[in-house]
Structures are given as structure tokens and as C-alpha cells.
Amino acid sequence: MNEQAKQTALLTGAAISLFGAVIHWISPLLGPDWYAWLRAPKFVVESARAGTWPAPTCAVLIGGLMFICALYAWSAMGRMARLPLLRTALVAIAAIGLLRGLALLPYAWNMPQLLDTFDVVGSLVWFVAGLGFAVGARQNWAGPARPARQAA
């Protein structure tokens, strides 16, 4: 795979992660119906309706984790300083994305009546993100470790 394709794969994973972070961060502003549409757990939706802290806290934390995923992609592309445990993080993020994408298959086989467009699109998007991070992990594992960028 050429360098441009590898960069595109990582950029795709970063973009999906960043988009996921943003939609989670705006959830507290958009209210309980937005949480429900995003398939938040019942206790989170109830928290949003009650105006209690678990809903916004969960949204901010999950958005933060997704943002960290985007940072690791940017680091792997060489667009920022090398983050700690870069290779390990890329493998873990890739595995989570791929598993999230593949999790749809048992449901599609056993309970297809419970699936809708949101489930299918969400699974495909995260599978694509997982592939992007997997390509990045492979790229970073195959070559020598890129040294951390020195502050100017």
C-alpha cells in the first residue's frame, strides 16, 4: 500500500473519531431526544430528561475518548508529536472499531427485526474507522518507531 493510501486510511479514522466526539459533546445542548436518537443507554436518557449530571458527564467522557483516538491517528500520520504507546493504541483502537462494526452480524443473523438504518450505518462507519486505524497500526508496526518531535 502506498503512503498516500495509508495516510488517507488514518485520516478517515481520525475524521470519524472527531465527528463522534463532536456529536457527543453537543448532546447536552440538544437534549434528551438527541441522546435517545444516538442510542444512549436508558439511564443516560433518563438523566438528560431529569437534568442530572450522568448524561452530560458520559457525553463529555465518551467524546473525549473519541477525540483521543483522533489525536492518535494524527500522531501516526506525523501531523503532531508522537504520542506514548502509539503502536499499542492504534491496535487497540482498530480492534474496538472493527469489533464494533462486526457486532452487527450476530444481531442481523439472530434478530434482524431489531435492526434499523442507524444500526447498520453506525456499524459500517465504525468498521471503516477500525480499518483506518488497522492500516495505521500496520504502517507504524512495519517501520521503525518515529521519534518524538522536539518542541521548537
C-alpha atoms as one frame of an Amber mdcrd trajectory, in Angstrom:
protein
   0.000   0.000   0.000   1.407   3.387  -0.923   1.986   6.182   1.569  -0.953
   8.270   0.316  -3.403   5.384   0.819  -2.083   4.811   4.346  -2.444   8.500
   5.179  -5.987   8.501   3.766  -6.906   5.465   5.868  -5.664   7.144   9.043
  -7.290  10.442   8.113 -10.609   8.602   7.657 -10.280   7.043  11.114  -9.414
  10.440  12.593 -12.361  12.155  10.880 -14.834   9.533  12.079 -13.449   9.771
  15.606 -13.570  13.557  15.583 -17.145  13.557  14.268 -18.102  11.091  17.014
 -16.514  13.358  19.617 -18.398  16.401  18.384 -21.804  14.706  18.303 -21.250
  13.515  21.862 -20.070  16.929  23.058 -23.134  18.681  21.632 -25.542  16.145
  23.148 -26.042  18.116  26.396 -27.036  21.139  24.312 -29.533  19.233  22.169
 -31.357  17.452  24.961 -32.889  14.085  25.802 -34.262  13.348  22.331 -30.749
  13.629  20.895 -29.413  11.173  23.490 -32.240   8.786  22.642 -31.587   9.125
  18.898 -27.898   8.335  19.498 -28.991   5.174  21.340 -27.644   6.222  24.702
 -28.428   3.771  27.500 -31.777   4.259  29.178 -30.239   5.668  32.380 -28.451
   8.353  30.337 -31.624   9.384  28.523 -33.488   9.499  31.859 -30.669  11.584
  33.330 -30.946  14.037  30.427 -34.699  14.297  30.971 -34.191  14.884  34.694
 -31.374  17.373  34.127 -28.939  15.411  36.307 -25.177  15.033  35.848 -24.729
  11.467  34.436 -25.904  12.356  30.913 -23.566  15.283  30.226 -20.701  13.597
  32.093 -20.991  10.442  29.975 -21.269  12.502  26.790 -18.172  14.555  27.587
 -16.147  11.478  28.595 -17.089   9.448  25.514 -16.423  12.465  23.300 -13.050
  12.840  24.996 -12.140   9.227  24.301 -13.076   9.649  20.649 -11.014  12.828
  20.454  -8.027  10.938  21.875  -8.499   8.374  19.089  -8.303  11.194  16.532
  -5.133  12.502  18.206  -3.518   9.069  17.893  -4.367   8.991  14.184  -2.847
  12.451  13.689   0.230  11.366  15.619   0.590   8.253  13.474   0.348  10.423
  10.344   3.207  12.562  11.657   0.973  15.645  11.933   1.803  16.116  15.616
   4.261  14.831  18.199   4.437  11.095  18.700   2.060  10.097  21.473   3.008
   7.487  24.079   2.223   3.866  23.260   1.315   4.854  19.691   1.500   1.379
  18.190  -0.388  -0.226  21.065  -3.070   2.456  20.994  -3.549   2.100  17.230
  -4.007  -1.658  17.586  -6.475  -1.227  20.470  -8.470   1.463  18.654  -8.515
  -0.630  15.468  -9.733  -3.685  17.393 -12.510  -1.707  19.090 -13.658  -0.164
  15.798 -13.603  -3.476  13.944 -15.392  -5.303  16.753 -17.998  -2.535  16.976
 -18.559  -2.898  13.249 -18.737  -6.676  13.341 -21.047  -6.698  16.377 -23.896
  -6.071  13.977 -23.555  -9.506  12.384 -24.930 -11.643  15.250 -27.891  -9.284
  15.590 -28.507  -9.296  11.851 -28.497 -13.086  11.895 -30.480 -13.715  15.095
 -32.753 -10.655  15.415 -32.953  -8.831  12.076 -36.275  -7.253  13.082 -34.450
  -5.212  15.744 -32.064  -3.565  13.268 -32.662  -0.266  11.565 -30.712   2.109
   9.338 -28.972   3.764  12.294 -27.571   0.402  13.464 -26.327  -0.582  10.017
 -24.783   2.800   9.197 -23.192   3.099  12.648 -21.646  -0.344  12.376 -20.330
   0.302   8.880 -18.865   3.667   9.889 -17.038   2.211  12.879 -15.843  -0.756
  10.817 -14.338   1.701   8.302 -12.734   3.642  11.168 -11.348   0.378  12.553
  -9.863  -0.444   9.152  -8.250   3.001   9.003  -6.641   2.527  12.398  -5.611
  -1.039  11.464  -3.813   0.269   8.386  -2.142   2.882  10.575  -1.127   0.256
  13.119   0.330  -1.904  10.355   2.187   1.077   8.896   3.636   2.042  12.274
   4.481  -1.514  13.223   6.257  -2.251   9.952   8.592   0.748  10.057  10.946
   1.989  12.706   9.420   3.918  15.567   9.218   7.574  14.659  10.978   9.617
  17.340   9.005  12.165  19.306   9.027  15.624  17.786  11.088  18.103  19.775
   9.399  21.307  20.891  10.648  24.307  18.933
